[in-house]
């Protein structure tokens, strides 16, 4: 497998190694180009937020990291995306293995129609863990990390769909954490759930980010400001034209002194 | 005025149509119940018919019916599910798949007596299985296969996208995604399809009359012949041998089919609610 050495990251920072690097990425749905010329470096052990008006390609970009877009017919990613320096689009990279290293949470909580226990054990079983004791341990620690253990420890055999929406979302987080991913992609994970669960999810993000590099898409700017260390602002200026990455910086800088006029307009609520 | 009149007329016709449907249904049920209810006793259910007039019970015919239906279900279920998974998930959607679907739908509308004749020719005679539970179950499975396959295909297609994403997102391969998350999610509707097809098989006469034989017999192996309830009912009534027993058998059959349909509804509901 070809290793690409990229030293010229425009946003290299001293305290975080680059976990993911994106260089000159264009993305297409058939003839429609959704993203153009994206360059970004995602820092290990940090939370990175993607913000921007809806339809500007945040989800599309997120799905480039675990090659979920491969499941959509006629899509094409042009450019370089590396995980720990390794090109994830290189021939010979199996997207199935990649997705084990890069977990994903969706806007709509999507527990499987099976017990809470089986939901969390799904991934480990998939990857060959058979021992009951080991599975018990993984289930408990994953639910712990997802801030859900206390609520469900006595009802592990109940169907995951019987939980509230916010609990379902935390169950999905536990399910992903159970395969011990290196990166966690979260696509608007809090837009369909209750405030208590939102709080719990924001708390757990802070707790796990040392182990799991997190990228979160949100259109709640207060949330981006609260939870993230870095923020990227995307914008599609003209309908039908591809979206671009307008500004990427430490969250504190981007929200207090944006360097691009369009970023300022967006965060002060002038459009979007 | 004119508008109101049209409206009232339309309403009247709708009421008459709906009323007729309900009335016919009730008439049939009431007729069978009134004539059959006195006949059904534990002895009637659990003893053998005796003598030329088939006095006594219907036990071997109940066993034959359940035997052949169960066997047909065992044959149909794996084939139908594999075929449906292939059609819904793996086959390149296009002409060939549409032809397969059309063939399945056509198969479902072949008159059952034709299927019985075919079963007689193929299983009983050509393959030499003889009049038996197995011949009848194979012929019945032709009848059930398209129903179960199509309902399973619909069930698989209606599993929400995000269930699949959940599995793919955990590093599941396509087969793992289908077998471990899509199929479990589709199971309630698949089971409903199987139960409905089974209910249809319980009431089937034309297919089994040509393939199972008519001898009153308690089947043990799949190669034993027997007489299912429907054929028993047909023979009793046609030759006017024993009308009360015919009504008793008819009522038992209706109860069994009703139980299957209620079972399907119950199963679907319980799994919807979770
Ligand atoms: N499966 C798809 N096929 C074709 N176009 C798509 C698909 N998904 C998204 N798009 C288009 O790509 C653009 C970006 O969408 P998306 O990534 O969902 O934006 P966001 O997540 O920022 O709201 C939109 O114009 C959208 O219509
Ligand atoms: Mg989106």
mmCIF file of C-alpha atoms in Angstrom, chain A residues 69 100 133-134 151 175 212:
data_model
loop_
_atom_site.group_PDB
_atom_site.id
_atom_site.type_symbol
_atom_site.label_atom_id
_atom_site.label_comp_id
_atom_site.label_asym_id
_atom_site.label_seq_id
_atom_site.Cartn_x
_atom_site.Cartn_y
_atom_site.Cartn_z
ATOM 1 C CA UNK A 69 -20.273 7.048 0.082
ATOM 2 C CA UNK A 100 -14.175 -0.779 11.874
ATOM 3 C CA UNK A 133 -17.380 -13.014 29.858
ATOM 4 C CA UNK A 134 -15.488 -10.884 27.356
ATOM 5 C CA UNK A 151 -30.269 3.582 32.984
ATOM 6 C CA UNK A 175 -22.543 0.067 19.905
ATOM 7 C CA UNK A 212 -11.231 8.505 20.099
#
